[in-house]
mmCIF file of C-alpha atoms in Angstrom:
data_model
loop_
_atom_site.group_PDB
_atom_site.id
_atom_site.type_symbol
_atom_site.label_atom_id
_atom_site.label_comp_id
_atom_site.label_asym_id
_atom_site.label_seq_id
_atom_site.Cartn_x
_atom_site.Cartn_y
_atom_site.Cartn_z
ATOM 1 C CA GLY A 20 3.296 -3.242 -19.156
ATOM 2 C CA ASN A 21 2.822 -5.643 -16.588
ATOM 3 C CA SER A 22 2.539 -5.078 -12.475
ATOM 4 C CA VAL A 23 1.489 -6.878 -8.650
ATOM 5 C CA THR A 24 -0.747 -5.295 -6.466
ATOM 6 C CA GLN A 25 -0.765 -6.959 -3.491
ATOM 7 C CA MET A 26 -2.297 -5.929 0.051
ATOM 8 C CA GLU A 27 -0.507 -3.370 2.402
ATOM 9 C CA GLY A 28 0.874 -4.548 6.053
ATOM 10 C CA PRO A 29 2.000 -5.342 8.444
ATOM 11 C CA VAL A 30 -0.176 -7.818 9.221
ATOM 12 C CA THR A 31 -0.157 -9.455 12.711
ATOM 13 C CA LEU A 32 -1.746 -12.606 13.672
ATOM 14 C CA SER A 33 -1.837 -15.138 16.852
ATOM 15 C CA GLU A 34 -0.171 -18.390 16.454
ATOM 16 C CA GLU A 35 -2.735 -20.480 14.556
ATOM 17 C CA ALA A 36 -4.805 -18.209 12.894
ATOM 18 C CA PHE A 37 -5.628 -18.263 9.225
ATOM 19 C CA LEU A 38 -4.045 -16.061 6.620
ATOM 20 C CA THR A 39 -4.459 -14.760 3.142
ATOM 21 C CA ILE A 40 -2.125 -12.507 1.300
ATOM 22 C CA ASN A 41 -4.364 -10.669 -1.901
ATOM 23 C CA CYS A 42 -2.162 -10.977 -4.499
ATOM 24 C CA THR A 43 -4.157 -9.085 -7.851
ATOM 25 C CA TYR A 44 -2.004 -8.714 -10.831
ATOM 26 C CA THR A 45 -1.743 -7.072 -14.953
ATOM 27 C CA ALA A 46 0.312 -8.667 -17.493
ATOM 28 C CA THR A 47 1.066 -7.893 -20.955
ATOM 29 C CA GLY A 48 1.508 -11.661 -21.920
ATOM 30 C CA TYR A 49 0.774 -15.182 -20.279
ATOM 31 C CA PRO A 50 2.219 -14.645 -16.546
ATOM 32 C CA SER A 51 3.818 -17.615 -14.235
ATOM 33 C CA LEU A 52 3.106 -16.328 -11.043
ATOM 34 C CA PHE A 53 5.003 -16.395 -7.765
ATOM 35 C CA TRP A 54 4.854 -16.060 -4.043
ATOM 36 C CA TYR A 55 8.323 -15.129 -2.549
ATOM 37 C CA VAL A 56 8.866 -15.604 1.257
ATOM 38 C CA GLN A 57 11.964 -12.912 3.243
ATOM 39 C CA TYR A 58 12.707 -14.220 6.699
ATOM 40 C CA PRO A 59 14.611 -11.180 8.711
ATOM 41 C CA GLY A 60 18.268 -11.333 7.470
ATOM 42 C CA GLU A 61 17.761 -13.459 4.526
ATOM 43 C CA GLY A 62 17.739 -13.682 1.007
ATOM 44 C CA LEU A 63 14.394 -14.544 -1.379
ATOM 45 C CA GLN A 64 13.559 -17.993 -1.208
ATOM 46 C CA LEU A 65 10.670 -19.336 -3.577
ATOM 47 C CA LEU A 66 7.683 -20.683 -1.684
ATOM 48 C CA LEU A 67 4.909 -21.667 -4.654
ATOM 49 C CA LYS A 68 4.478 -21.171 -8.096
ATOM 50 C CA ALA A 69 1.977 -21.401 -10.576
ATOM 51 C CA THR A 70 2.533 -21.309 -14.278
ATOM 52 C CA LYS A 71 -1.454 -21.876 -15.563
ATOM 53 C CA ALA A 72 -4.900 -20.627 -15.157
ATOM 54 C CA ASP A 73 -6.656 -22.631 -12.455
ATOM 55 C CA ASP A 74 -3.251 -24.341 -10.586
ATOM 56 C CA LYS A 75 -2.558 -24.422 -7.959
ATOM 57 C CA GLY A 76 0.752 -24.326 -6.138
ATOM 58 C CA SER A 77 1.271 -25.196 -2.479
ATOM 59 C CA ASN A 78 4.746 -25.728 -0.328
ATOM 60 C CA LYS A 79 4.653 -25.766 4.248
ATOM 61 C CA GLY A 80 1.625 -25.424 4.368
ATOM 62 C CA PHE A 81 0.611 -22.551 2.049
ATOM 63 C CA GLU A 82 -0.966 -22.269 -0.645
ATOM 64 C CA ALA A 83 -2.207 -20.164 -3.420
ATOM 65 C CA THR A 84 -4.505 -20.582 -6.912
ATOM 66 C CA TYR A 85 -4.059 -19.042 -10.211
ATOM 67 C CA ARG A 86 -7.707 -17.350 -10.979
ATOM 68 C CA LYS A 87 -6.580 -16.332 -14.774
ATOM 69 C CA GLU A 88 -11.222 -14.916 -14.399
ATOM 70 C CA THR A 89 -10.122 -12.068 -11.351
ATOM 71 C CA THR A 90 -6.498 -11.751 -12.271
ATOM 72 C CA SER A 91 -5.533 -12.850 -8.718
ATOM 73 C CA PHE A 92 -3.317 -15.278 -7.075
ATOM 74 C CA HIS A 93 -4.267 -15.021 -3.127
ATOM 75 C CA LEU A 94 -1.695 -16.707 -0.641
ATOM 76 C CA GLU A 95 -3.620 -18.950 2.132
ATOM 77 C CA LYS A 96 -2.240 -20.213 5.005
ATOM 78 C CA GLY A 97 -4.549 -22.248 7.613
ATOM 79 C CA SER A 98 -2.798 -22.163 10.199
ATOM 80 C CA VAL A 99 0.130 -19.428 10.910
ATOM 81 C CA GLN A 100 3.659 -20.135 13.288
ATOM 82 C CA VAL A 101 5.448 -17.756 14.887
ATOM 83 C CA SER A 102 8.357 -18.883 12.796
ATOM 84 C CA ASP A 103 6.002 -18.104 9.246
ATOM 85 C CA SER A 104 6.925 -14.397 10.425
ATOM 86 C CA ALA A 105 8.682 -12.855 7.070
ATOM 87 C CA VAL A 106 7.498 -10.412 4.116
ATOM 88 C CA TYR A 107 5.645 -11.810 1.280
ATOM 89 C CA PHE A 108 6.232 -10.657 -2.072
ATOM 90 C CA CYS A 109 3.939 -11.982 -4.870
ATOM 91 C CA ALA A 110 5.543 -12.269 -9.083
ATOM 92 C CA LEU A 111 4.956 -12.423 -12.310
ATOM 93 C CA SER A 112 6.767 -13.450 -15.724
ATOM 94 C CA VAL A 113 5.880 -13.149 -19.364
ATOM 95 C CA TRP A 114 6.874 -14.961 -21.563
ATOM 96 C CA GLY A 115 9.211 -13.303 -23.983
ATOM 97 C CA SER A 116 9.942 -10.903 -20.902
ATOM 98 C CA ASN A 117 13.662 -10.906 -21.004
ATOM 99 C CA TYR A 118 13.941 -12.348 -17.264
ATOM 100 C CA LYS A 119 12.079 -9.937 -15.673
ATOM 101 C CA LEU A 120 10.596 -10.930 -12.215
ATOM 102 C CA THR A 121 7.788 -8.262 -11.424
ATOM 103 C CA PHE A 122 7.291 -7.909 -8.233
ATOM 104 C CA GLY A 123 4.783 -6.663 -5.814
ATOM 105 C CA LYS A 124 5.732 -4.120 -2.760
ATOM 106 C CA GLY A 125 5.705 -6.858 -0.188
ATOM 107 C CA THR A 126 3.857 -7.958 2.524
ATOM 108 C CA LEU A 127 5.189 -8.308 6.845
ATOM 109 C CA LEU A 128 3.525 -10.914 8.039
ATOM 110 C CA THR A 129 4.133 -11.033 12.233
ATOM 111 C CA VAL A 130 2.568 -13.956 14.203
ATOM 112 C CA ASN A 131 2.698 -13.688 17.477
ATOM 113 C CA PRO A 132 2.984 -16.953 20.045
ATOM 114 C CA ASP B 24 20.890 -24.178 2.427
ATOM 115 C CA THR B 25 21.334 -21.817 -0.342
ATOM 116 C CA GLU B 26 22.808 -22.911 -3.266
ATOM 117 C CA VAL B 27 23.305 -19.437 -4.496
ATOM 118 C CA THR B 28 26.417 -18.541 -2.156
ATOM 119 C CA GLN B 29 27.861 -14.340 -1.422
ATOM 120 C CA THR B 30 30.661 -13.430 -0.466
ATOM 121 C CA PRO B 31 31.216 -10.867 1.396
ATOM 122 C CA LYS B 32 27.612 -10.927 3.596
ATOM 123 C CA HIS B 33 28.883 -7.635 4.740
ATOM 124 C CA LEU B 34 30.338 -4.875 3.258
ATOM 125 C CA VAL B 35 31.544 -1.481 4.580
ATOM 126 C CA MET B 36 33.230 1.069 2.259
ATOM 127 C CA GLY B 37 34.094 4.882 1.624
ATOM 128 C CA MET B 38 33.095 6.457 -1.496
ATOM 129 C CA THR B 39 36.335 6.232 -2.923
ATOM 130 C CA ASN B 40 36.972 2.941 -2.368
ATOM 131 C CA LYS B 41 36.696 -0.192 -4.887
ATOM 132 C CA LYS B 42 35.311 -3.505 -3.880
ATOM 133 C CA SER B 43 33.594 -6.472 -5.076
ATOM 134 C CA LEU B 44 30.474 -8.400 -4.275
ATOM 135 C CA LYS B 45 30.523 -12.347 -5.463
ATOM 136 C CA CYS B 46 28.009 -15.005 -6.613
ATOM 137 C CA GLU B 47 28.451 -18.414 -6.871
ATOM 138 C CA GLN B 48 26.493 -21.467 -7.934
ATOM 139 C CA HIS B 49 26.392 -24.580 -9.398
ATOM 140 C CA MET B 50 23.509 -25.232 -10.339
ATOM 141 C CA GLY B 51 24.289 -25.100 -13.915
ATOM 142 C CA HIS B 52 22.319 -22.272 -14.522
ATOM 143 C CA ARG B 53 22.630 -20.264 -17.676
ATOM 144 C CA ALA B 54 20.619 -16.736 -15.976
ATOM 145 C CA MET B 55 22.843 -14.988 -13.395
ATOM 146 C CA TYR B 56 20.534 -11.571 -12.257
ATOM 147 C CA TRP B 57 21.966 -8.553 -9.925
ATOM 148 C CA TYR B 58 19.613 -7.193 -7.752
ATOM 149 C CA LYS B 59 19.595 -4.067 -5.610
ATOM 150 C CA GLN B 60 17.196 -4.444 -2.203
ATOM 151 C CA LYS B 61 16.455 -1.417 -0.337
ATOM 152 C CA ALA B 62 15.001 -1.479 3.540
ATOM 153 C CA LYS B 63 11.076 -2.582 3.227
ATOM 154 C CA LYS B 64 11.148 -2.153 -0.296
ATOM 155 C CA PRO B 65 11.094 -4.959 -3.422
ATOM 156 C CA PRO B 66 13.939 -6.067 -5.419
ATOM 157 C CA GLU B 67 14.755 -4.079 -8.029
ATOM 158 C CA LEU B 68 17.218 -5.583 -11.189
ATOM 159 C CA MET B 69 20.240 -4.745 -11.892
ATOM 160 C CA PHE B 70 21.852 -6.877 -14.403
ATOM 161 C CA VAL B 71 21.044 -9.695 -16.206
ATOM 162 C CA TYR B 72 23.477 -12.142 -17.599
ATOM 163 C CA SER B 73 22.579 -14.581 -20.103
ATOM 164 C CA TYR B 74 24.479 -17.367 -21.440
ATOM 165 C CA GLU B 75 27.225 -15.190 -19.549
ATOM 166 C CA LYS B 76 26.613 -12.010 -22.260
ATOM 167 C CA LEU B 77 24.848 -9.304 -20.884
ATOM 168 C CA SER B 78 21.404 -9.073 -21.432
ATOM 169 C CA ILE B 79 19.826 -6.639 -19.143
ATOM 170 C CA ASN B 80 21.404 -3.402 -17.536
ATOM 171 C CA GLU B 81 18.539 -1.573 -16.266
ATOM 172 C CA SER B 82 20.449 1.957 -16.826
ATOM 173 C CA VAL B 83 22.226 0.764 -13.157
ATOM 174 C CA PRO B 84 25.077 3.815 -12.359
ATOM 175 C CA SER B 85 28.982 3.342 -14.264
ATOM 176 C CA ARG B 86 30.164 3.136 -10.880
ATOM 177 C CA PHE B 87 28.725 -0.406 -10.917
ATOM 178 C CA SER B 88 30.036 -2.946 -13.166
ATOM 179 C CA PRO B 89 29.337 -6.688 -13.418
ATOM 180 C CA GLU B 90 31.213 -9.148 -15.069
ATOM 181 C CA CYS B 91 30.032 -12.892 -15.484
ATOM 182 C CA PRO B 92 33.900 -15.009 -15.597
ATOM 183 C CA ASN B 93 31.909 -17.895 -16.294
ATOM 184 C CA SER B 94 28.745 -19.853 -16.118
ATOM 185 C CA SER B 95 29.242 -19.787 -12.399
ATOM 186 C CA LEU B 96 30.273 -16.878 -11.290
ATOM 187 C CA LEU B 97 29.208 -13.418 -11.203
ATOM 188 C CA ASN B 98 30.746 -10.125 -9.547
ATOM 189 C CA LEU B 99 29.487 -6.645 -9.192
ATOM 190 C CA HIS B 100 32.504 -4.117 -9.620
ATOM 191 C CA LEU B 101 31.607 -1.660 -7.124
ATOM 192 C CA HIS B 102 33.741 2.107 -7.271
ATOM 193 C CA ALA B 103 33.367 5.846 -6.369
ATOM 194 C CA LEU B 104 29.318 4.760 -4.781
ATOM 195 C CA GLN B 105 27.425 7.006 -2.995
ATOM 196 C CA PRO B 106 25.427 6.159 0.382
ATOM 197 C CA GLU B 107 22.336 6.111 -1.890
ATOM 198 C CA ASP B 108 24.043 3.271 -2.558
ATOM 199 C CA SER B 109 23.675 1.118 0.709
ATOM 200 C CA ALA B 110 21.556 -1.556 0.233
ATOM 201 C CA LEU B 111 21.313 -5.625 0.064
ATOM 202 C CA TYR B 112 22.618 -6.615 -3.127
ATOM 203 C CA LEU B 113 21.302 -10.063 -3.996
ATOM 204 C CA CYS B 114 22.251 -12.827 -6.518
ATOM 205 C CA ALA B 115 20.275 -15.236 -8.182
ATOM 206 C CA SER B 116 20.342 -17.473 -11.325
ATOM 207 C CA SER B 117 17.829 -19.605 -13.206
ATOM 208 C CA GLN B 118 17.194 -21.895 -16.683
ATOM 209 C CA PRO B 119 15.742 -19.345 -18.708
ATOM 210 C CA THR B 120 12.795 -21.656 -19.807
ATOM 211 C CA ARG B 121 10.493 -20.275 -22.798
ATOM 212 C CA GLY B 122 7.828 -19.624 -20.533
ATOM 213 C CA GLY B 123 9.875 -16.856 -18.650
ATOM 214 C CA THR B 124 12.297 -16.272 -16.152
ATOM 215 C CA GLY B 125 11.752 -19.808 -14.680
ATOM 216 C CA GLU B 126 11.808 -19.565 -11.188
ATOM 217 C CA LEU B 127 14.872 -17.591 -9.951
ATOM 218 C CA PHE B 128 17.059 -18.966 -6.570
ATOM 219 C CA PHE B 129 17.945 -16.031 -4.595
ATOM 220 C CA GLY B 130 21.290 -15.678 -2.477
ATOM 221 C CA GLU B 131 21.583 -14.253 1.070
ATOM 222 C CA GLY B 132 22.856 -10.950 -0.299
ATOM 223 C CA SER B 133 25.439 -8.648 0.750
ATOM 224 C CA ARG B 134 24.420 -5.784 2.737
ATOM 225 C CA LEU B 135 26.333 -3.360 1.576
ATOM 226 C CA THR B 136 27.018 0.245 3.644
ATOM 227 C CA VAL B 137 28.564 3.161 1.515
ATOM 228 C CA LEU B 138 30.125 5.958 3.915
#
């Protein structure tokens, strides 16, 4: 089946620190990969996505590269801000999966001033 | 601003009540979803409607009854719920693609408390 494994949180960083949240996946087909972010008290927002190998998704200073050889899609940001404090979910969707999006367990990020 | 609107934002109900959650999108998406999210957990898929027809029911108890009156609206009717059904209920929509679900757009959720 399909599964997503992301690093356990919580992750606590100081403002301007470098962020990496690891995400690896297994998929029965060729997946599209996503990072969603959930700010406190809100729904999920798509942060970035990549649909084929070696694609790099980027948004709001966050980046992630689709690595087929390592089945990974790690999220990075060079300098985090307090406003980046949220829960981050890695997710995948497989062609022909009939609308099912497989989520990782989520990583809580707290950025302190 | 989210383009998927959910009402109410908060709902408290007793175990014998009947209530409904509503969701609306005007992006022309033809797939709409209900997810349930417990605290500190990822969303769990409940139902999917594709082109206004129920496409997926993830073995959800019958006390949850979805309805899709048209391509823009999605309801979740609630009846005889249990306290363990207390959660954040998220609606989402997407434009189906051959590559999978496509990007999902989520609403801000309806936080349900069952007493």
